[in-house]
Structures are given as structure tokens and as C-alpha cells.
Amino acid sequence: MRQQQKQRRRTARLFGSLLLVAAAGVSAVGAAPSPGAGSAAATPLGQVVPAPASVVAGGPAYEITSKTRIRVERDSKEAQRVADYLAGVLRPSTGYRLPITGQGGHDGIRLELSGKAKDLGDEGYRLVSGRGSLTITAHKAAGLFHGVQTLRQQLPAEVEKGSRQTGPWLVAGGTIEDSPRYGYRGAMLDVSRHFFGVDKVKRYIDELALYKVNKLHLHLSDDQGWRIAVDSWPKLATYGGSTQVGGGQGGYFTKAQYKEIVRYAASRYLEVIPEIDMPGHTNAALASYAELNCDGVAPPLYTGTNVGFSSLCVNKDRTYDFVDDVIRELAAITPGKYLHIGGDEAHSTSHEDYVTFMDKVQPIVAKYGKTVIGWHQLTGATPAKGALAQYWGLDGTSAAEKAQVAAAAQKGTGIVMSPADRLYLDMKYNKDTPLGLAWAGYVEVQRSYDWNPGSYLPGVPASAVRGVEAPLWSETLSTSAQVEYMAFPRLPGVAELGWSPEATHDWDTYKVRLAAQAPRWDALGIGYYKSAQVPWPAG
């Protein structure tokens, strides 16, 4: 109820000040530029992705100059870290020193954490831009960081470049007040079908952060590869991780590398959610240890793309020793709340065995202080208290399967929306897309964006929807360039579904804001699919 009240307040503010297209286009563009700004016009206030909850445009623009300082409270280490990040973005392209100072002052860029900003929640922020100063205020550091992402998008795209650009660096005048619709705004990267090393994962994290995504779901195990070191079962990584789809060399994260990813994600205010898929999708584990198989015989490593043929031996005690060890070690190096146990496509496991397995495994997750997430097939068993079910069905999924998910939601299970024919970023855009798959159909940019997570599944209360997640499976993807081509331009739309109020949801205005992101992607070196549905800038 409290969240609903907050949403109503945000919606009321939105309708009272929704100038994202009309007034922002007039007030911000027409605002008097600061001295020395010449004739350049600032990006209209609020013309960013995701759309802010409230925008009141007007007054003079703020200009970043060689005299600009970034001001934080002297004793605020969290604000200092966000300031360091912001300076790291701005210094190469502006060429300015942009010193960070704890000295008080009313000028420059000010990053403020305030106990009086509780109404903004843990991730919300307020951005006030005017002549001489730009202030971002938040209750928590995550909010400051998200406010910085908005600031980045209000600046010219050249701000993303790694060499000095000409400017001017204007931010339109006015006030943005913003907080997210959902607390869960995720993206999944499958490192099992093809392995992506630490640097590639970090690059994806930076791209997610720009659009205020706050969960990185890492799919760490599957039939084709086991990607995380487990000390008590070392062959999982060294043997089970030695290949990938098509027979490449594979790879795995050491615990130190995994911790490095977790730390890096945390510096961008993303929580890492590790997934160990079971009882199916386990051939890499079964090949590594014969004792995990019911017949005691290890199958060969697998490099194809079929699914549903593997299963842990549900009736063996040794299976649960294995699960306990893996979850214990993974939980110990995962500071976040959640641990994903998969549960999808367990076609080689009987329903009775599946229920038995989940009844035994979910308490193990709780024993090590984590909350269960599973694919929506988990609702065919009894989801643990507080568990989340990740729905990946289609518009055409059977009514019975949807009803099963709805029944669990009505009993308190939270739902994360990831419908495959909307949010799977590995689905082809159209028949000519050179990468990806099409088993869920073609997913163009408008289809990915133009739906409402809160009312998508019949019988699922809006209050049960915790958010959205965009999975990216890697059967056909092995490079960062391929990942980016499939993620962009759909990923920003998913982020907007998770962040922005429902009242802002409009394809015709969104596609214009989306198109304006293209120069930024060019500056960042992100290759993207130039959908004919989006009015990209000429040239």
C-alpha cells in the first residue's frame, strides 16, 4: 500500500508537470544560455531514457566550464565515490580539471545526500539546474548515482568520448524529481553457452548503469559450461568449464575474478545475482562428476544447443551434498540478497521428482542467508516464502501455465517479468538478423517496449510484480560487439519499463528519445541495430 501511495504521488506530480515533450521542448531549449554559451541549445530537460517521473523545465541553463568544481560533503565517502565516477566521465571529454572539494559553496556541481530526502526512496534523486549551479540530491548514494546518469544524458553525446571535445557543456534549466517504478530492474548475461571474461562483463555493467539497471543476473552454469570455481568440487570449473557451444575453449571465473565483478557492479550500484541452473541444464556438472548421475556414469561434455536432456539424480543423497557445497561457497562470495536456482526446462525430471528437489534445495538457499529466485516453473512446486518467480513465457503460453504463476503470485510469490517474446534480447529483430534465435518469434523494438508489466499476466496482482529483467542468452553470441548489437536499442526500453511511471509510457514519444541516444552510443563505441521503427538522426 505504501508503494502504491508513492506511485500515486509520483503520477500526480507527473501530470502536474509532464513537460517531457511540450513544455520541456519550449522552456529548456528556449532558456537563456549561460555566459559564453554562444548559440548552442541544451538538450530539453527530461529528454532522457528512462523518462523521469517529474520534470519542471525553465530558467537559465547550467554550463560546465573550466572553473567548475564538484562539491560534496566533506565526510561523505559515498558521495565522494559518486563524485569520483562523475569526474571520470567528464574530465577526458571536457578537458577540465573539475576538482572535487569538500568545501561548501553554492556554485558548481553539488552532490548532496540528505536525510530530508527520504521521500525519494533508496534510488530516487532530485536534479536542479540553473545559472551557476547544478545540484543532485538523494537520500541514498544509489540515488545520487542514478542522478548522475541523468546528468550524463542531459549533456551532449560527445561527453562520452575519451578525448577533449569542444563543448559547450550545457544542462537545461529546471528541476527533475525522479524515483523508480520497480525496485527490480535487471539484465541477465549467459556466460555458460559462450564464456565472457571479466572485462567483457564490466563493459556490459557500464552499459546497464547508464540506464539505471540495478540487477545483473549471471547465468553461471548450463549443459555447455560451468563458469564459477567451487573449491569442494574443483572439476566443475576445470573440466566442466573447459568448452562451450561449438567446442571453443570455454573458461571460468576464479573466486577472485567473481569478487572483482561483484565489486565493480556494486560501484555502479548493481547487485549481482548468480544462477546455478538445476535440476536440469546440468550436463557440465554431470560430466565432471560421475557420482552425480543416477547410473554412476558421466556423460561426455556437450557443445550443442539442445535443452531438456540432463538432470541431477534427485534420489541420491550425494546430490544434496553437492548442492549444499555449491550454494554455500557461492553465497559466501555474493553479498547480494538473491541466489537463482534455475528450474526451467527440467524435461528429464518427473514432476514428482522436481517438487521433491525444490522442496529440498530451497531451504539450503535460506540456510546460507539468501532468497530464492527461480524461473517460473518453480511455481509448479511450492515457492519458499519471499521467493521470486521469473516469468519467461510468451503471449501464447497456455492459460494453465499462466494460471499456475498467477496462483503463486496471489499467495505472495513475487514475479519478475521476462516474457521471451518481449524481453529476450537474443531473439532476432526480424528474419534478416544475422545473430540470435527465433523460437519465441521476432522481437522488434516497439514490441519489446510497448506493453505493461503490471497488467501483463492475467490474475497476477500488480502488487506482486517486482520488476522486469532482460535475459541475453549466448548460443549465437561470443563477443561484446555481438552482445551490444542484440541489446541495443532494446535494452534502454526494458530499463524504462522498470524505472518510469506507467503514465509516461508512450511509444511515439519514447522512440524520439530513444533515437537521440544514438550519438551517445556512437561516442561509446556501441554498435546497435538501426531499426526502421526508430527515427534515427540523419547521418
Short mmCIF file of C-alpha atoms in Angstrom, two decimals, residues 226-520:
data_model
loop_
_atom_site.label_atom_id
_atom_site.label_comp_id
_atom_site.label_asym_id
_atom_site.label_seq_id
_atom_site.Cartn_x
_atom_site.Cartn_y
_atom_site.Cartn_z
CA TRP A 226 30.29 -24.43 -15.62
CA ARG A 227 31.71 -20.94 -15.07
CA ILE A 228 32.48 -20.47 -11.35
CA ALA A 229 35.20 -22.13 -9.26
CA VAL A 230 33.94 -24.31 -6.42
CA ASP A 231 36.75 -25.41 -4.09
CA SER A 232 34.99 -28.53 -2.83
CA TRP A 233 34.19 -29.68 -6.38
CA PRO A 234 37.15 -28.37 -8.43
CA LYS A 235 36.48 -30.32 -11.65
CA LEU A 236 33.24 -28.36 -12.15
CA ALA A 237 35.30 -25.42 -13.41
CA THR A 238 38.47 -27.07 -14.72
CA TYR A 239 36.67 -29.80 -16.68
CA GLY A 240 33.03 -28.70 -16.83
CA GLY A 241 34.14 -25.20 -17.85
CA SER A 242 36.61 -26.34 -20.49
CA THR A 243 34.34 -25.93 -23.50
CA GLN A 244 31.33 -24.04 -24.86
CA VAL A 245 28.83 -24.05 -27.72
CA GLY A 246 30.63 -25.05 -30.89
CA GLY A 247 33.55 -26.55 -28.99
CA GLY A 248 35.58 -23.47 -28.08
CA GLN A 249 37.91 -23.41 -25.10
CA GLY A 250 35.33 -22.07 -22.65
CA GLY A 251 36.63 -20.69 -19.38
CA TYR A 252 35.51 -19.91 -15.85
CA PHE A 253 35.73 -17.24 -13.15
CA THR A 254 38.05 -17.83 -10.24
CA LYS A 255 36.55 -16.73 -6.96
CA ALA A 256 38.82 -13.66 -7.05
CA GLN A 257 37.54 -12.76 -10.52
CA TYR A 258 33.93 -13.23 -9.47
CA LYS A 259 34.52 -10.97 -6.45
CA GLU A 260 36.05 -8.39 -8.79
CA ILE A 261 32.88 -8.43 -10.90
CA VAL A 262 30.73 -8.12 -7.79
CA ARG A 263 32.78 -5.15 -6.56
CA TYR A 264 32.69 -3.45 -9.93
CA ALA A 265 28.93 -3.94 -10.20
CA ALA A 266 28.50 -2.51 -6.69
CA SER A 267 30.47 0.58 -7.72
CA ARG A 268 27.76 1.09 -10.38
CA TYR A 269 25.00 0.26 -7.87
CA LEU A 270 24.13 -3.08 -9.44
CA GLU A 271 23.56 -6.20 -7.38
CA VAL A 272 24.96 -9.42 -8.85
CA ILE A 273 22.54 -12.37 -8.80
CA PRO A 274 24.34 -15.65 -9.55
CA GLU A 275 22.43 -18.53 -11.10
CA ILE A 276 23.19 -22.23 -10.79
CA ASP A 277 20.57 -23.84 -13.01
CA MET A 278 19.17 -27.15 -11.66
CA PRO A 279 17.99 -29.91 -11.68
CA GLY A 280 18.11 -29.64 -15.48
CA HIS A 281 20.67 -27.79 -17.60
CA THR A 282 23.34 -29.67 -15.65
CA ASN A 283 25.35 -31.69 -18.20
CA ALA A 284 28.58 -29.80 -17.43
CA ALA A 285 28.28 -30.85 -13.78
CA LEU A 286 27.22 -34.42 -14.64
CA ALA A 287 30.20 -34.76 -17.00
CA SER A 288 32.55 -33.52 -14.29
CA TYR A 289 31.43 -35.94 -11.56
CA ALA A 290 30.07 -39.39 -12.35
CA GLU A 291 28.63 -39.69 -8.83
CA LEU A 292 26.01 -37.04 -9.65
CA ASN A 293 24.44 -39.37 -12.23
CA CYS A 294 21.86 -41.96 -11.19
CA ASP A 295 23.78 -44.69 -13.05
CA GLY A 296 27.20 -43.52 -11.88
CA VAL A 297 28.35 -42.91 -15.45
CA ALA A 298 29.49 -39.47 -16.54
CA PRO A 299 28.20 -38.29 -19.93
CA PRO A 300 30.56 -36.55 -22.37
CA LEU A 301 30.90 -32.78 -22.41
CA TYR A 302 28.25 -31.11 -24.54
CA THR A 303 28.75 -28.34 -27.10
CA GLY A 304 25.37 -28.29 -28.85
CA THR A 305 22.29 -26.17 -28.19
CA ASN A 306 19.52 -28.66 -27.38
CA VAL A 307 17.83 -28.36 -23.98
CA GLY A 308 15.93 -30.55 -21.55
CA PHE A 309 18.00 -33.75 -21.69
CA SER A 310 20.00 -33.53 -18.43
CA SER A 311 19.05 -33.92 -14.77
CA LEU A 312 20.72 -34.25 -11.41
CA CYS A 313 19.86 -37.50 -9.64
CA VAL A 314 17.05 -36.39 -7.35
CA ASN A 315 17.03 -39.54 -5.18
CA LYS A 316 20.74 -39.54 -4.30
CA ASP A 317 21.87 -38.02 -1.02
CA ARG A 318 25.13 -37.10 -2.72
CA THR A 319 23.20 -34.72 -4.97
CA TYR A 320 22.22 -32.59 -1.99
CA ASP A 321 25.78 -32.66 -0.60
CA PHE A 322 26.78 -31.21 -3.97
CA VAL A 323 24.02 -28.58 -3.95
CA ASP A 324 24.83 -27.59 -0.37
CA ASP A 325 28.53 -27.16 -1.13
CA VAL A 326 27.92 -25.13 -4.28
CA ILE A 327 25.36 -22.83 -2.66
CA ARG A 328 27.46 -22.42 0.48
CA GLU A 329 30.55 -21.37 -1.46
CA LEU A 330 28.67 -19.14 -3.88
CA ALA A 331 26.64 -17.45 -1.13
CA ALA A 332 29.85 -16.69 0.76
CA ILE A 333 31.20 -14.58 -2.12
CA THR A 334 27.87 -12.99 -3.08
CA PRO A 335 26.91 -10.05 -0.85
CA GLY A 336 23.54 -9.51 -2.56
CA LYS A 337 20.19 -10.78 -1.36
CA TYR A 338 19.35 -13.30 -4.08
CA LEU A 339 20.56 -16.62 -5.43
CA HIS A 340 18.93 -18.00 -8.58
CA ILE A 341 18.39 -21.78 -8.72
CA GLY A 342 17.05 -22.01 -12.26
CA GLY A 343 14.45 -24.75 -12.51
CA ASP A 344 13.45 -24.31 -16.15
CA GLU A 345 13.18 -26.95 -18.88
CA ALA A 346 13.70 -29.88 -16.49
CA HIS A 347 12.13 -32.20 -19.04
CA SER A 348 14.18 -35.22 -17.89
CA THR A 349 12.92 -34.84 -14.31
CA SER A 350 9.47 -36.11 -13.40
CA HIS A 351 7.08 -33.65 -11.84
CA GLU A 352 7.19 -35.60 -8.56
CA ASP A 353 10.99 -35.54 -8.53
CA TYR A 354 11.02 -31.85 -9.46
CA VAL A 355 8.83 -30.98 -6.48
CA THR A 356 10.98 -33.16 -4.21
CA PHE A 357 14.14 -31.47 -5.45
CA MET A 358 12.84 -27.93 -4.98
CA ASP A 359 11.48 -28.76 -1.53
CA LYS A 360 14.99 -29.84 -0.52
CA VAL A 361 17.01 -27.17 -2.29
CA GLN A 362 15.11 -24.01 -1.34
CA PRO A 363 15.84 -24.45 2.41
CA ILE A 364 19.55 -24.79 1.56
CA VAL A 365 19.46 -21.36 -0.06
CA ALA A 366 17.80 -19.95 3.07
CA LYS A 367 20.35 -21.70 5.30
CA TYR A 368 23.10 -19.63 3.72
CA GLY A 369 21.22 -16.36 4.07
CA LYS A 370 19.93 -15.90 0.53
CA THR A 371 16.49 -15.51 -1.04
CA VAL A 372 15.43 -17.87 -3.83
CA ILE A 373 14.78 -16.79 -7.39
CA GLY A 374 13.74 -19.41 -9.92
CA TRP A 375 12.33 -19.47 -13.42
CA HIS A 376 8.54 -19.53 -13.33
CA GLN A 377 8.44 -23.34 -13.40
CA LEU A 378 9.25 -23.01 -9.70
CA THR A 379 5.56 -22.22 -9.20
CA GLY A 380 4.83 -25.85 -10.16
CA ALA A 381 6.38 -26.75 -6.80
CA THR A 382 5.90 -24.68 -3.62
CA PRO A 383 7.96 -21.48 -3.77
CA ALA A 384 9.64 -20.62 -0.48
CA LYS A 385 8.40 -17.64 1.49
CA GLY A 386 9.79 -14.48 -0.10
CA ALA A 387 10.87 -16.27 -3.29
CA LEU A 388 10.65 -14.64 -6.70
CA ALA A 389 9.49 -16.41 -9.84
CA GLN A 390 10.88 -15.14 -13.14
CA TYR A 391 8.25 -15.45 -15.86
CA TRP A 392 9.72 -16.18 -19.28
CA GLY A 393 6.63 -17.43 -21.11
CA LEU A 394 5.10 -15.97 -24.23
CA ASP A 395 1.88 -14.21 -25.13
CA GLY A 396 0.81 -17.63 -26.38
CA THR A 397 1.82 -19.64 -23.32
CA SER A 398 -1.01 -21.91 -22.17
CA ALA A 399 -3.69 -20.50 -19.90
CA ALA A 400 -3.00 -23.29 -17.42
CA GLU A 401 0.68 -22.35 -17.09
CA LYS A 402 -0.16 -18.68 -16.68
CA ALA A 403 -2.79 -19.58 -14.08
CA GLN A 404 -0.18 -21.54 -12.14
CA VAL A 405 2.04 -18.47 -11.97
CA ALA A 406 -0.93 -16.27 -11.04
CA ALA A 407 -1.94 -18.63 -8.23
CA ALA A 408 1.54 -18.41 -6.73
CA ALA A 409 1.52 -14.62 -7.06
CA GLN A 410 -1.82 -14.45 -5.26
CA LYS A 411 -0.25 -16.41 -2.39
CA GLY A 412 2.65 -14.00 -2.04
CA THR A 413 5.30 -15.07 -4.54
CA GLY A 414 6.84 -12.05 -6.24
CA ILE A 415 7.02 -12.05 -10.03
CA VAL A 416 9.83 -10.72 -12.22
CA MET A 417 8.63 -10.21 -15.79
CA SER A 418 10.86 -11.55 -18.57
CA PRO A 419 8.44 -12.70 -21.30
CA ALA A 420 10.61 -14.22 -24.02
CA ASP A 421 8.70 -12.68 -26.92
CA ARG A 422 9.15 -9.24 -25.37
CA LEU A 423 12.35 -9.10 -23.32
CA TYR A 424 14.68 -11.88 -24.51
CA LEU A 425 17.45 -9.82 -26.07
CA ASP A 426 18.78 -12.80 -28.01
CA MET A 427 15.62 -13.04 -30.12
CA LYS A 428 16.11 -11.86 -33.69
CA TYR A 429 14.68 -8.47 -34.61
CA ASN A 430 13.47 -9.87 -37.93
CA LYS A 431 14.22 -12.67 -40.38
CA ASP A 432 17.34 -10.88 -41.64
CA THR A 433 19.02 -10.52 -38.23
CA PRO A 434 22.37 -12.35 -38.54
CA LEU A 435 22.56 -13.26 -34.83
CA GLY A 436 20.19 -14.69 -32.26
CA LEU A 437 17.36 -17.21 -32.30
CA ALA A 438 13.67 -17.00 -33.23
CA TRP A 439 11.91 -19.74 -31.24
CA ALA A 440 9.89 -17.03 -29.43
CA GLY A 441 9.30 -15.12 -32.66
CA TYR A 442 10.83 -11.90 -33.91
CA VAL A 443 11.08 -9.09 -31.35
CA GLU A 444 11.33 -5.62 -32.85
CA VAL A 445 11.97 -2.53 -30.75
CA GLN A 446 8.35 -1.47 -30.40
CA ARG A 447 7.20 -4.94 -29.37
CA SER A 448 9.88 -5.08 -26.70
CA TYR A 449 8.80 -1.72 -25.26
CA ASP A 450 5.07 -1.44 -25.83
CA TRP A 451 3.47 -3.49 -23.03
CA ASN A 452 2.73 -3.05 -19.33
CA PRO A 453 4.50 -5.37 -16.84
CA GLY A 454 1.92 -4.56 -14.16
CA SER A 455 -1.02 -5.97 -16.13
CA TYR A 456 0.65 -8.44 -18.50
CA LEU A 457 -0.25 -11.73 -16.81
CA PRO A 458 -3.96 -12.33 -16.11
CA GLY A 459 -4.60 -12.95 -12.44
CA VAL A 460 -1.25 -11.62 -11.25
CA PRO A 461 -1.88 -8.66 -8.91
CA ALA A 462 0.06 -5.54 -9.90
CA SER A 463 1.44 -5.50 -6.36
CA ALA A 464 3.07 -8.91 -6.96
CA VAL A 465 5.17 -7.65 -9.86
CA ARG A 466 8.61 -6.80 -8.52
CA GLY A 467 10.04 -5.61 -11.82
CA VAL A 468 11.49 -6.66 -15.14
CA GLU A 469 14.58 -8.40 -16.43
CA ALA A 470 16.04 -8.69 -19.94
CA PRO A 471 17.82 -12.03 -20.42
CA LEU A 472 20.52 -12.34 -23.07
CA TRP A 473 21.27 -15.97 -23.95
CA SER A 474 24.51 -16.62 -25.78
CA GLU A 475 24.06 -19.64 -28.04
CA THR A 476 24.97 -17.41 -31.02
CA LEU A 477 26.93 -14.67 -29.24
CA SER A 478 30.61 -14.72 -28.31
CA THR A 479 31.83 -11.09 -28.45
CA SER A 480 30.93 -7.80 -26.80
CA ALA A 481 30.06 -6.35 -30.20
CA GLN A 482 27.51 -9.13 -30.75
CA VAL A 483 26.05 -8.64 -27.27
CA GLU A 484 25.66 -4.92 -27.90
CA TYR A 485 24.05 -5.38 -31.29
CA MET A 486 21.34 -7.54 -29.73
CA ALA A 487 20.93 -5.43 -26.59
CA PHE A 488 20.76 -2.05 -28.31
CA PRO A 489 18.31 -0.46 -28.91
CA ARG A 490 16.02 -2.81 -26.91
CA LEU A 491 17.78 -2.67 -23.53
CA PRO A 492 17.00 1.03 -22.82
CA GLY A 493 13.29 0.31 -23.36
CA VAL A 494 13.38 -2.51 -20.83
CA ALA A 495 15.08 -0.16 -18.39
CA GLU A 496 12.32 2.40 -18.96
CA LEU A 497 9.64 -0.22 -18.30
CA GLY A 498 11.29 -0.88 -14.95
CA TRP A 499 12.02 2.71 -13.94
CA SER A 500 9.46 5.13 -15.36
CA PRO A 501 5.87 5.70 -14.20
CA GLU A 502 3.25 3.96 -16.29
CA ALA A 503 1.81 7.38 -17.17
CA THR A 504 4.94 8.22 -19.20
CA HIS A 505 4.63 5.09 -21.31
CA ASP A 506 4.07 6.14 -24.91
CA TRP A 507 5.80 4.63 -27.93
CA ASP A 508 5.54 7.73 -30.10
CA THR A 509 7.38 9.95 -27.64
CA TYR A 510 9.72 7.19 -26.47
CA LYS A 511 11.05 6.41 -29.94
CA VAL A 512 12.12 10.05 -30.32
CA ARG A 513 14.02 9.96 -27.02
CA LEU A 514 15.49 6.60 -27.99
CA ALA A 515 16.69 7.91 -31.34
CA ALA A 516 18.50 10.73 -29.55
CA GLN A 517 20.62 8.09 -27.76
CA ALA A 518 22.31 7.03 -31.00
CA PRO A 519 25.09 9.66 -30.97
CA ARG A 520 25.86 8.65 -27.37
#
